[in-house]
Amino acid sequence: MYDEQEQPPEHGPLAGFTVGVTAARRADELGALLERRGAAVLHAPALRIVPLADDSELLAATKDIIGQTPDIAVATTAIGFRGWVEAADGWGLGEDLLGRLRGVRILARGPKVKGAIRAAGLTEEWSPASESMAEVLDRLLEEGVDGLRIAVQLHGEPLPGFVESLRAGGAEVVGVPVYRWLPPEDLGPVDRLIDAAVARTLDAVTFTSAPAAVSLLSRAEERGLLDDLLAALGHDVLSACVGPVTALPLQARGIDTVQPERFRLGPLVQLLCRELPARARALPVAGHRVEIRGHAVLVDGGLRPVPPAGMSLLRALSRRPGWVVSRAELLRALPGAGRDEHAVETAMARLRSALGAPKLIQTVVKRGYRLALDPAAEEKYGEG
């Protein structure tokens, strides 16, 4: 909320941040949501999806279910359920599949899946309010599954313990792989995302499936960059996952993740809108409020895009606000600057111009540069 005299910022809450998108499915939708809120988006699908109609595993599972009707069917995603029915239609098996499922107890993970089930002319028996597969599993085990044949629609992600728990309870489980993940044919975008994360020019990476996380880590390992990527994700680059299952491969590597309460793209973007600005460094400098973001700076709430070299200098200065940083140290902070300290002066001139407030950075003759931290804050930072 803004008071009557204060105007809302013209930029979105993610302005100045760069966010990587690893999704293969709905990547355009997620990218559009992020861009609408001001983010720069780096698209890098970490997977590709095997088309349903070409998937021999799905065809075999469909024939198995038609040949021997299950007692219970568990539907996990709307797009997967619709795709399954459409693929069956393409094989000439659509009516046979729906005929079998009409006599089956169907459990749906959430409201979108319920809609897909009803659109196919079927009716679900039950759906959890939490949209949690754990709640579905609890219900099945409480009712007892010994001797039952259960069809489980798999949706590209592992369902940790779900199938194993049903089998341990005495059920026969038929997995229905509605789509399968394979590595992308073009690894260029994935490599660029890994490089950006390692270079810390990326502020966050979004994951909407566990296989995408596995694929990204595997590619980094192939390139000998896994340790570097894990270090980046562990400290400087935020890992935002759509839900707890998606986060598992990252957490297994010791990476902390953030997840929305509702496992949807919209809440995932809203989460980033809170988390990334909260992580940005804000300092009182020369009578201004300066907030340092990934590729831009907010000066008194106004967005100021800054070239990469300038951001490198500003970050080096902000690590010790109010203290003089030598030209030699700033030169080391410049990517690929070589040994000529004149490169620091050139980049500094461009940085000051980009900030629009030259007095934010002071030149200390023969020593270097310093952020002109306000006197009221200087004592606090000086003690540190």
mmCIF file of C-alpha atoms in Angstrom:
data_model
loop_
_atom_site.group_PDB
_atom_site.id
_atom_site.type_symbol
_atom_site.label_atom_id
_atom_site.label_comp_id
_atom_site.label_asym_id
_atom_site.label_seq_id
_atom_site.Cartn_x
_atom_site.Cartn_y
_atom_site.Cartn_z
ATOM 1 C CA MET A 1 0.000 0.000 0.000
ATOM 2 C CA TYR A 2 1.183 3.501 -0.841
ATOM 3 C CA ASP A 3 0.244 6.634 1.095
ATOM 4 C CA GLU A 4 -1.662 9.434 -0.627
ATOM 5 C CA GLN A 5 1.458 11.340 -1.672
ATOM 6 C CA GLU A 6 3.632 8.402 -2.643
ATOM 7 C CA GLN A 7 3.293 7.011 -6.148
ATOM 8 C CA PRO A 8 3.609 3.288 -6.885
ATOM 9 C CA PRO A 9 6.772 2.343 -8.781
ATOM 10 C CA GLU A 10 6.514 2.128 -12.545
ATOM 11 C CA HIS A 11 8.536 -1.066 -12.584
ATOM 12 C CA GLY A 12 7.439 -4.527 -11.431
ATOM 13 C CA PRO A 13 8.610 -6.192 -8.214
ATOM 14 C CA LEU A 14 11.064 -8.366 -10.177
ATOM 15 C CA ALA A 15 12.612 -5.527 -12.174
ATOM 16 C CA GLY A 16 16.377 -5.776 -12.166
ATOM 17 C CA PHE A 17 16.398 -9.521 -11.513
ATOM 18 C CA THR A 18 17.176 -12.349 -13.941
ATOM 19 C CA VAL A 19 15.290 -15.610 -13.473
ATOM 20 C CA GLY A 20 16.060 -18.932 -15.165
ATOM 21 C CA VAL A 21 13.186 -21.149 -16.337
ATOM 22 C CA THR A 22 13.993 -24.873 -16.651
ATOM 23 C CA ALA A 23 10.452 -25.987 -17.517
ATOM 24 C CA ALA A 24 9.710 -27.772 -20.780
ATOM 25 C CA ARG A 25 5.947 -27.740 -20.344
ATOM 26 C CA ARG A 26 4.224 -24.378 -19.739
ATOM 27 C CA ALA A 27 7.569 -22.583 -20.007
ATOM 28 C CA ASP A 28 6.013 -19.754 -22.050
ATOM 29 C CA GLU A 29 3.305 -19.251 -19.440
ATOM 30 C CA LEU A 30 5.800 -19.097 -16.579
ATOM 31 C CA GLY A 31 8.119 -16.815 -18.544
ATOM 32 C CA ALA A 32 5.256 -14.433 -19.332
ATOM 33 C CA LEU A 33 4.231 -14.268 -15.660
ATOM 34 C CA LEU A 34 7.796 -13.388 -14.676
ATOM 35 C CA GLU A 35 8.294 -10.816 -17.439
ATOM 36 C CA ARG A 36 4.985 -9.144 -16.581
ATOM 37 C CA ARG A 37 6.450 -8.459 -13.150
ATOM 38 C CA GLY A 38 9.634 -6.989 -14.583
ATOM 39 C CA ALA A 39 12.056 -9.928 -14.570
ATOM 40 C CA ALA A 40 14.505 -10.721 -17.339
ATOM 41 C CA VAL A 41 13.957 -14.391 -18.188
ATOM 42 C CA LEU A 42 16.549 -16.923 -19.306
ATOM 43 C CA HIS A 43 14.736 -19.842 -20.963
ATOM 44 C CA ALA A 44 16.581 -23.150 -20.696
ATOM 45 C CA PRO A 45 14.306 -26.204 -20.990
ATOM 46 C CA ALA A 46 16.217 -28.900 -19.147
ATOM 47 C CA LEU A 47 14.051 -31.671 -20.630
ATOM 48 C CA ARG A 48 11.963 -32.610 -23.607
ATOM 49 C CA ILE A 49 8.778 -34.605 -23.498
ATOM 50 C CA VAL A 50 8.180 -37.780 -25.494
ATOM 51 C CA PRO A 51 4.904 -37.223 -27.429
ATOM 52 C CA LEU A 52 2.191 -39.414 -25.953
ATOM 53 C CA ALA A 53 1.064 -40.981 -29.200
ATOM 54 C CA ASP A 54 4.640 -42.159 -29.838
ATOM 55 C CA ASP A 55 5.157 -43.602 -26.369
ATOM 56 C CA SER A 56 5.211 -47.386 -26.466
ATOM 57 C CA GLU A 57 5.200 -47.595 -22.641
ATOM 58 C CA LEU A 58 1.902 -45.721 -22.429
ATOM 59 C CA LEU A 59 0.376 -47.877 -25.160
ATOM 60 C CA ALA A 60 1.377 -51.051 -23.290
ATOM 61 C CA ALA A 61 -0.077 -49.747 -20.006
ATOM 62 C CA THR A 62 -3.313 -48.737 -21.752
ATOM 63 C CA LYS A 63 -3.737 -52.195 -23.276
ATOM 64 C CA ASP A 64 -2.960 -53.766 -19.887
ATOM 65 C CA ILE A 65 -5.752 -51.757 -18.216
ATOM 66 C CA ILE A 66 -8.240 -52.539 -20.998
ATOM 67 C CA GLY A 67 -7.353 -56.210 -20.772
ATOM 68 C CA GLN A 68 -7.678 -56.360 -16.984
ATOM 69 C CA THR A 69 -9.799 -53.683 -15.346
ATOM 70 C CA PRO A 70 -8.245 -52.163 -12.202
ATOM 71 C CA ASP A 71 -10.180 -51.706 -8.979
ATOM 72 C CA ILE A 72 -8.932 -48.154 -8.445
ATOM 73 C CA ALA A 73 -7.402 -45.483 -10.707
ATOM 74 C CA VAL A 74 -5.414 -42.523 -9.347
ATOM 75 C CA ALA A 75 -5.272 -39.443 -11.615
ATOM 76 C CA THR A 76 -2.511 -36.962 -10.772
ATOM 77 C CA THR A 77 -2.515 -34.192 -13.429
ATOM 78 C CA ALA A 78 -5.183 -32.752 -15.695
ATOM 79 C CA ILE A 79 -2.922 -32.382 -18.729
ATOM 80 C CA GLY A 80 -1.676 -35.943 -18.261
ATOM 81 C CA PHE A 81 -5.158 -37.435 -17.950
ATOM 82 C CA ARG A 82 -6.437 -35.546 -21.004
ATOM 83 C CA GLY A 83 -3.334 -36.537 -22.947
ATOM 84 C CA TRP A 84 -3.824 -40.178 -22.022
ATOM 85 C CA VAL A 85 -7.406 -40.203 -23.301
ATOM 86 C CA GLU A 86 -6.386 -38.343 -26.488
ATOM 87 C CA ALA A 87 -3.525 -40.771 -27.126
ATOM 88 C CA ALA A 88 -5.870 -43.724 -26.596
ATOM 89 C CA ASP A 89 -8.268 -42.186 -29.118
ATOM 90 C CA GLY A 90 -5.398 -41.930 -31.580
ATOM 91 C CA TRP A 91 -4.691 -45.627 -31.178
ATOM 92 C CA GLY A 92 -8.392 -46.496 -31.604
ATOM 93 C CA LEU A 93 -8.608 -47.504 -27.947
ATOM 94 C CA GLY A 94 -10.365 -44.446 -26.499
ATOM 95 C CA GLU A 95 -13.833 -45.960 -26.051
ATOM 96 C CA ASP A 96 -12.420 -49.192 -24.662
ATOM 97 C CA LEU A 97 -10.336 -47.262 -22.098
ATOM 98 C CA LEU A 98 -13.217 -45.039 -20.967
ATOM 99 C CA GLY A 99 -15.522 -48.074 -20.799
ATOM 100 C CA ARG A 100 -13.139 -49.751 -18.371
ATOM 101 C CA LEU A 101 -12.654 -46.619 -16.270
ATOM 102 C CA ARG A 102 -16.437 -46.082 -15.880
ATOM 103 C CA GLY A 103 -16.564 -49.058 -13.563
ATOM 104 C CA VAL A 104 -13.506 -48.034 -11.561
ATOM 105 C CA ARG A 105 -13.163 -46.046 -8.338
ATOM 106 C CA ILE A 106 -11.266 -42.919 -9.464
ATOM 107 C CA LEU A 107 -9.292 -40.738 -7.048
ATOM 108 C CA ALA A 108 -8.232 -37.292 -8.307
ATOM 109 C CA ARG A 109 -5.335 -35.316 -6.823
ATOM 110 C CA GLY A 110 -6.974 -31.885 -7.196
ATOM 111 C CA PRO A 111 -9.688 -29.742 -8.830
ATOM 112 C CA LYS A 112 -8.001 -29.465 -12.246
ATOM 113 C CA VAL A 113 -7.774 -33.242 -12.479
ATOM 114 C CA LYS A 114 -11.431 -33.540 -11.425
ATOM 115 C CA GLY A 115 -12.342 -31.236 -14.315
ATOM 116 C CA ALA A 116 -10.421 -33.407 -16.802
ATOM 117 C CA ILE A 117 -12.064 -36.576 -15.460
ATOM 118 C CA ARG A 118 -15.548 -35.117 -15.782
ATOM 119 C CA ALA A 119 -14.805 -33.725 -19.252
ATOM 120 C CA ALA A 120 -14.103 -37.332 -20.289
ATOM 121 C CA GLY A 121 -17.565 -38.357 -19.069
ATOM 122 C CA LEU A 122 -16.274 -39.993 -15.875
ATOM 123 C CA THR A 123 -16.833 -39.230 -12.198
ATOM 124 C CA GLU A 124 -14.252 -39.222 -9.443
ATOM 125 C CA GLU A 125 -15.016 -40.824 -6.113
ATOM 126 C CA TRP A 126 -12.848 -38.515 -3.997
ATOM 127 C CA SER A 127 -10.266 -35.738 -4.140
ATOM 128 C CA PRO A 128 -8.192 -34.300 -1.252
ATOM 129 C CA ALA A 129 -8.609 -30.626 -0.344
ATOM 130 C CA SER A 130 -4.829 -30.389 0.062
ATOM 131 C CA GLU A 131 -4.109 -31.565 -3.521
ATOM 132 C CA SER A 132 -1.477 -33.773 -1.878
ATOM 133 C CA MET A 133 -0.513 -37.215 -3.095
ATOM 134 C CA ALA A 134 0.441 -38.010 0.503
ATOM 135 C CA GLU A 135 -3.212 -37.573 1.519
ATOM 136 C CA VAL A 136 -4.314 -39.814 -1.363
ATOM 137 C CA LEU A 137 -1.869 -42.476 -0.179
ATOM 138 C CA ASP A 138 -3.026 -42.181 3.426
ATOM 139 C CA ARG A 139 -6.663 -42.686 2.402
ATOM 140 C CA LEU A 140 -5.872 -45.742 0.302
ATOM 141 C CA LEU A 141 -3.792 -47.376 3.013
ATOM 142 C CA GLU A 142 -6.384 -46.637 5.699
ATOM 143 C CA GLU A 143 -9.083 -48.308 3.580
ATOM 144 C CA GLY A 144 -6.758 -51.218 2.806
ATOM 145 C CA VAL A 145 -5.320 -52.129 -0.583
ATOM 146 C CA ASP A 146 -4.430 -55.796 -0.115
ATOM 147 C CA GLY A 147 -5.362 -57.749 -3.240
ATOM 148 C CA LEU A 148 -6.476 -54.648 -5.173
ATOM 149 C CA ARG A 149 -5.271 -53.727 -8.652
ATOM 150 C CA ILE A 150 -4.495 -49.983 -8.758
ATOM 151 C CA ALA A 151 -3.665 -47.924 -11.839
ATOM 152 C CA VAL A 152 -1.523 -44.850 -11.029
ATOM 153 C CA GLN A 153 -1.121 -42.107 -13.603
ATOM 154 C CA LEU A 154 2.541 -41.095 -13.420
ATOM 155 C CA HIS A 155 3.317 -37.533 -14.451
ATOM 156 C CA GLY A 156 7.004 -37.326 -15.201
ATOM 157 C CA GLU A 157 8.066 -36.767 -11.605
ATOM 158 C CA PRO A 158 8.937 -39.447 -9.088
ATOM 159 C CA LEU A 159 6.259 -40.152 -6.491
ATOM 160 C CA PRO A 160 8.530 -40.982 -3.538
ATOM 161 C CA GLY A 161 7.222 -43.987 -1.655
ATOM 162 C CA PHE A 162 3.768 -43.859 -3.257
ATOM 163 C CA VAL A 163 3.922 -46.922 -5.493
ATOM 164 C CA GLU A 164 6.221 -48.741 -3.065
ATOM 165 C CA SER A 165 3.804 -48.176 -0.159
ATOM 166 C CA LEU A 166 0.860 -49.478 -2.161
ATOM 167 C CA ARG A 167 2.782 -52.608 -3.125
ATOM 168 C CA ALA A 168 3.905 -53.091 0.478
ATOM 169 C CA GLY A 169 0.227 -52.958 1.407
ATOM 170 C CA GLY A 170 -0.485 -55.869 -0.928
ATOM 171 C CA ALA A 171 -1.713 -53.997 -4.008
ATOM 172 C CA GLU A 172 -0.842 -54.757 -7.623
ATOM 173 C CA VAL A 173 0.169 -51.411 -9.125
ATOM 174 C CA VAL A 174 0.023 -50.567 -12.834
ATOM 175 C CA GLY A 175 1.995 -47.423 -13.652
ATOM 176 C CA VAL A 176 0.587 -45.277 -16.471
ATOM 177 C CA PRO A 177 3.461 -43.103 -17.799
ATOM 178 C CA VAL A 178 1.501 -40.348 -19.570
ATOM 179 C CA TYR A 179 4.699 -38.684 -20.684
ATOM 180 C CA ARG A 180 8.375 -39.376 -20.305
ATOM 181 C CA TRP A 181 11.292 -36.998 -19.963
ATOM 182 C CA LEU A 182 14.445 -37.100 -22.060
ATOM 183 C CA PRO A 183 17.412 -34.682 -22.160
ATOM 184 C CA PRO A 184 16.896 -31.699 -24.505
ATOM 185 C CA GLU A 185 18.117 -32.071 -28.070
ATOM 186 C CA ASP A 186 19.751 -28.618 -27.869
ATOM 187 C CA LEU A 187 21.921 -28.327 -24.767
ATOM 188 C CA GLY A 188 23.006 -24.765 -25.572
ATOM 189 C CA PRO A 189 20.344 -22.981 -23.449
ATOM 190 C CA VAL A 190 20.993 -25.303 -20.493
ATOM 191 C CA ASP A 191 24.724 -24.654 -20.719
ATOM 192 C CA ARG A 192 24.104 -20.893 -20.833
ATOM 193 C CA LEU A 193 21.919 -21.116 -17.721
ATOM 194 C CA ILE A 194 24.596 -23.107 -15.875
ATOM 195 C CA ASP A 195 27.257 -20.575 -16.895
ATOM 196 C CA ALA A 196 25.054 -17.670 -15.781
ATOM 197 C CA ALA A 197 24.397 -19.305 -12.413
ATOM 198 C CA VAL A 198 28.094 -20.001 -11.848
ATOM 199 C CA ALA A 199 28.935 -16.398 -12.840
ATOM 200 C CA ARG A 200 26.215 -15.124 -10.452
ATOM 201 C CA THR A 201 24.544 -13.148 -13.256
ATOM 202 C CA LEU A 202 21.399 -15.148 -12.486
ATOM 203 C CA ASP A 203 19.336 -14.328 -9.401
ATOM 204 C CA ALA A 204 17.021 -17.348 -9.274
ATOM 205 C CA VAL A 205 16.234 -20.587 -11.075
ATOM 206 C CA THR A 206 12.701 -21.982 -11.179
ATOM 207 C CA PHE A 207 11.975 -25.698 -11.218
ATOM 208 C CA THR A 208 8.555 -27.167 -11.988
ATOM 209 C CA SER A 209 9.576 -30.837 -12.073
ATOM 210 C CA ALA A 210 12.083 -33.014 -10.261
ATOM 211 C CA PRO A 211 13.454 -34.467 -13.545
ATOM 212 C CA ALA A 212 14.360 -30.934 -14.686
ATOM 213 C CA ALA A 213 16.431 -30.452 -11.532
ATOM 214 C CA VAL A 214 18.115 -33.832 -12.049
ATOM 215 C CA SER A 215 18.813 -33.011 -15.692
ATOM 216 C CA LEU A 216 20.381 -29.635 -14.864
ATOM 217 C CA LEU A 217 22.646 -31.133 -12.200
ATOM 218 C CA SER A 218 23.622 -34.012 -14.501
ATOM 219 C CA ARG A 219 24.571 -31.630 -17.301
ATOM 220 C CA ALA A 220 26.676 -29.549 -14.910
ATOM 221 C CA GLU A 221 28.437 -32.731 -13.800
ATOM 222 C CA GLU A 222 29.131 -33.718 -17.428
ATOM 223 C CA ARG A 223 30.808 -30.335 -17.933
ATOM 224 C CA GLY A 224 32.830 -30.555 -14.710
ATOM 225 C CA LEU A 225 30.864 -27.658 -13.197
ATOM 226 C CA LEU A 226 28.723 -29.447 -10.619
ATOM 227 C CA ASP A 227 30.628 -28.173 -7.575
ATOM 228 C CA ASP A 228 30.567 -24.627 -8.965
ATOM 229 C CA LEU A 229 26.838 -24.833 -9.670
ATOM 230 C CA LEU A 230 26.069 -26.251 -6.222
ATOM 231 C CA ALA A 231 28.102 -23.454 -4.640
ATOM 232 C CA ALA A 232 26.110 -20.862 -6.598
ATOM 233 C CA LEU A 233 22.748 -22.425 -5.768
ATOM 234 C CA GLY A 234 23.794 -22.792 -2.152
ATOM 235 C CA HIS A 235 24.568 -19.113 -1.588
ATOM 236 C CA ASP A 236 23.799 -16.593 -4.316
ATOM 237 C CA VAL A 237 21.256 -18.044 -6.756
ATOM 238 C CA LEU A 238 17.820 -18.808 -5.321
ATOM 239 C CA SER A 239 16.271 -22.194 -6.157
ATOM 240 C CA ALA A 240 12.492 -21.801 -6.388
ATOM 241 C CA CYS A 241 10.516 -25.034 -6.746
ATOM 242 C CA VAL A 242 6.831 -25.421 -7.462
ATOM 243 C CA GLY A 243 6.475 -28.046 -4.706
ATOM 244 C CA PRO A 244 8.267 -30.400 -2.304
ATOM 245 C CA VAL A 245 8.580 -33.315 -4.741
ATOM 246 C CA THR A 246 10.255 -31.051 -7.295
ATOM 247 C CA ALA A 247 12.703 -29.876 -4.619
ATOM 248 C CA LEU A 248 13.908 -33.351 -3.612
ATOM 249 C CA PRO A 249 16.880 -33.709 -6.039
ATOM 250 C CA LEU A 250 18.201 -30.295 -4.981
ATOM 251 C CA GLN A 251 17.719 -30.913 -1.275
ATOM 252 C CA ALA A 252 19.522 -34.239 -1.651
ATOM 253 C CA ARG A 253 22.548 -32.176 -2.727
ATOM 254 C CA GLY A 254 22.249 -29.894 0.297
ATOM 255 C CA ILE A 255 20.591 -27.015 -1.576
ATOM 256 C CA ASP A 256 17.992 -24.994 0.315
ATOM 257 C CA THR A 257 14.905 -24.262 -1.750
ATOM 258 C CA VAL A 258 11.806 -22.096 -1.451
ATOM 259 C CA GLN A 259 8.325 -23.345 -2.357
ATOM 260 C CA PRO A 260 4.881 -21.733 -2.442
ATOM 261 C CA GLU A 261 2.111 -23.026 -0.201
ATOM 262 C CA ARG A 262 -0.007 -23.820 -3.259
ATOM 263 C CA PHE A 263 1.814 -25.852 -5.888
ATOM 264 C CA ARG A 264 0.974 -23.644 -8.891
ATOM 265 C CA LEU A 265 2.860 -21.328 -11.250
ATOM 266 C CA GLY A 266 1.083 -18.186 -10.021
ATOM 267 C CA PRO A 267 2.009 -18.696 -6.357
ATOM 268 C CA LEU A 268 5.552 -19.629 -7.441
ATOM 269 C CA VAL A 269 5.925 -16.246 -9.173
ATOM 270 C CA GLN A 270 4.361 -14.444 -6.197
ATOM 271 C CA LEU A 271 6.914 -16.152 -3.966
ATOM 272 C CA LEU A 272 9.772 -14.822 -6.118
ATOM 273 C CA CYS A 273 8.210 -11.344 -5.959
ATOM 274 C CA ARG A 274 8.681 -11.481 -2.186
ATOM 275 C CA GLU A 275 11.936 -13.399 -1.896
ATOM 276 C CA LEU A 276 14.169 -11.674 -4.455
ATOM 277 C CA PRO A 277 13.555 -8.058 -3.337
ATOM 278 C CA ALA A 278 14.047 -9.194 0.272
ATOM 279 C CA ARG A 279 17.484 -10.579 -0.659
ATOM 280 C CA ALA A 280 18.608 -7.380 -2.404
ATOM 281 C CA ARG A 281 21.179 -5.183 -0.618
ATOM 282 C CA ALA A 282 19.758 -1.759 0.339
ATOM 283 C CA LEU A 283 22.043 1.042 1.587
ATOM 284 C CA PRO A 284 21.646 4.725 2.519
ATOM 285 C CA VAL A 285 24.145 6.470 0.236
ATOM 286 C CA ALA A 286 24.658 10.239 -0.232
ATOM 287 C CA GLY A 287 21.093 11.030 0.812
ATOM 288 C CA HIS A 288 19.602 8.326 -1.422
ATOM 289 C CA ARG A 289 18.281 4.838 -0.852
ATOM 290 C CA VAL A 290 20.238 2.489 -3.097
ATOM 291 C CA GLU A 291 19.006 -1.080 -3.619
ATOM 292 C CA ILE A 292 21.358 -3.354 -5.546
ATOM 293 C CA ARG A 293 19.619 -5.983 -7.655
ATOM 294 C CA GLY A 294 20.919 -8.496 -10.176
ATOM 295 C CA HIS A 295 21.386 -6.326 -13.272
ATOM 296 C CA ALA A 296 19.950 -3.010 -12.107
ATOM 297 C CA VAL A 297 19.847 -0.635 -9.159
ATOM 298 C CA LEU A 298 16.919 1.130 -7.540
ATOM 299 C CA VAL A 299 17.859 4.694 -6.634
ATOM 300 C CA ASP A 300 15.084 6.145 -4.462
ATOM 301 C CA GLY A 301 12.731 3.609 -6.024
ATOM 302 C CA GLY A 302 13.666 4.497 -9.615
ATOM 303 C CA LEU A 303 14.998 1.652 -11.734
ATOM 304 C CA ARG A 304 18.479 2.189 -13.182
ATOM 305 C CA PRO A 305 19.805 -0.559 -15.506
ATOM 306 C CA VAL A 306 23.562 -0.978 -15.059
ATOM 307 C CA PRO A 307 26.049 -2.658 -17.454
ATOM 308 C CA PRO A 308 27.608 -5.939 -16.203
ATOM 309 C CA ALA A 309 31.013 -4.330 -15.565
ATOM 310 C CA GLY A 310 29.382 -1.595 -13.523
ATOM 311 C CA MET A 311 27.448 -4.138 -11.466
ATOM 312 C CA SER A 312 30.712 -5.953 -10.716
ATOM 313 C CA LEU A 313 32.250 -2.711 -9.417
ATOM 314 C CA LEU A 314 29.162 -1.793 -7.408
ATOM 315 C CA ARG A 315 29.013 -5.186 -5.729
ATOM 316 C CA ALA A 316 32.705 -4.915 -4.810
ATOM 317 C CA LEU A 317 32.084 -1.465 -3.283
ATOM 318 C CA SER A 318 28.939 -2.594 -1.459
ATOM 319 C CA ARG A 319 30.742 -5.435 0.286
ATOM 320 C CA ARG A 320 32.498 -2.733 2.352
ATOM 321 C CA PRO A 321 30.185 0.287 2.172
ATOM 322 C CA GLY A 322 31.887 3.526 3.179
ATOM 323 C CA TRP A 323 35.363 2.021 2.928
ATOM 324 C CA VAL A 324 37.858 2.771 0.199
ATOM 325 C CA VAL A 325 38.348 -0.026 -2.319
ATOM 326 C CA SER A 326 41.559 0.157 -4.319
ATOM 327 C CA ARG A 327 41.686 0.276 -8.103
ATOM 328 C CA ALA A 328 43.678 -2.963 -8.077
ATOM 329 C CA GLU A 329 40.930 -4.745 -6.132
ATOM 330 C CA LEU A 330 38.232 -3.309 -8.369
ATOM 331 C CA LEU A 331 40.209 -4.418 -11.404
ATOM 332 C CA ARG A 332 40.149 -7.978 -10.102
ATOM 333 C CA ALA A 333 36.360 -7.692 -9.771
ATOM 334 C CA LEU A 334 35.974 -6.770 -13.441
ATOM 335 C CA PRO A 335 35.432 -9.838 -15.639
ATOM 336 C CA GLY A 336 38.184 -10.158 -18.246
ATOM 337 C CA ALA A 337 39.652 -6.714 -17.539
ATOM 338 C CA GLY A 338 43.308 -7.730 -17.734
ATOM 339 C CA ARG A 339 45.904 -5.556 -15.983
ATOM 340 C CA ASP A 340 45.054 -2.033 -17.146
ATOM 341 C CA GLU A 341 43.550 -0.001 -14.291
ATOM 342 C CA HIS A 342 42.194 2.396 -16.895
ATOM 343 C CA ALA A 343 39.455 -0.227 -17.411
ATOM 344 C CA VAL A 344 38.286 0.552 -13.866
ATOM 345 C CA GLU A 345 38.041 4.275 -14.609
ATOM 346 C CA THR A 346 36.071 3.609 -17.805
ATOM 347 C CA ALA A 347 33.672 1.207 -16.120
ATOM 348 C CA MET A 348 33.295 3.569 -13.139
ATOM 349 C CA ALA A 349 32.371 6.480 -15.408
ATOM 350 C CA ARG A 350 29.680 4.349 -17.058
ATOM 351 C CA LEU A 351 28.443 3.159 -13.669
ATOM 352 C CA ARG A 352 28.062 6.723 -12.372
ATOM 353 C CA SER A 353 26.244 7.720 -15.527
ATOM 354 C CA ALA A 354 23.900 4.726 -15.254
ATOM 355 C CA LEU A 355 23.100 5.508 -11.606
ATOM 356 C CA GLY A 356 22.162 9.078 -12.476
ATOM 357 C CA ALA A 357 23.634 10.359 -9.216
ATOM 358 C CA PRO A 358 27.411 10.795 -9.549
ATOM 359 C CA LYS A 359 27.918 11.606 -5.856
ATOM 360 C CA LEU A 360 26.911 8.089 -4.820
ATOM 361 C CA ILE A 361 30.494 6.960 -5.499
ATOM 362 C CA GLN A 362 33.393 9.092 -4.317
ATOM 363 C CA THR A 363 36.876 9.123 -5.814
ATOM 364 C CA VAL A 364 39.586 9.029 -3.153
ATOM 365 C CA VAL A 365 42.710 10.428 -4.778
ATOM 366 C CA LYS A 366 45.540 7.918 -5.180
ATOM 367 C CA ARG A 367 43.627 5.324 -3.188
ATOM 368 C CA GLY A 368 40.493 4.212 -5.055
ATOM 369 C CA TYR A 369 36.733 4.623 -4.694
ATOM 370 C CA ARG A 370 34.125 4.359 -1.962
ATOM 371 C CA LEU A 371 30.365 4.280 -1.664
ATOM 372 C CA ALA A 372 29.399 7.574 -0.006
ATOM 373 C CA LEU A 373 27.577 5.917 2.870
ATOM 374 C CA ASP A 374 25.468 8.377 4.888
ATOM 375 C CA PRO A 375 27.130 9.478 8.167
ATOM 376 C CA ALA A 376 24.256 8.112 10.248
ATOM 377 C CA ALA A 377 24.929 4.633 8.883
ATOM 378 C CA GLU A 378 28.714 4.915 8.583
ATOM 379 C CA GLU A 379 29.345 4.312 12.272
ATOM 380 C CA LYS A 380 27.289 1.136 12.162
ATOM 381 C CA TYR A 381 29.138 -0.247 9.130
ATOM 382 C CA GLY A 382 32.518 0.988 10.359
ATOM 383 C CA GLU A 383 32.178 -1.078 13.513
ATOM 384 C CA GLY A 384 31.753 -4.188 11.397
#
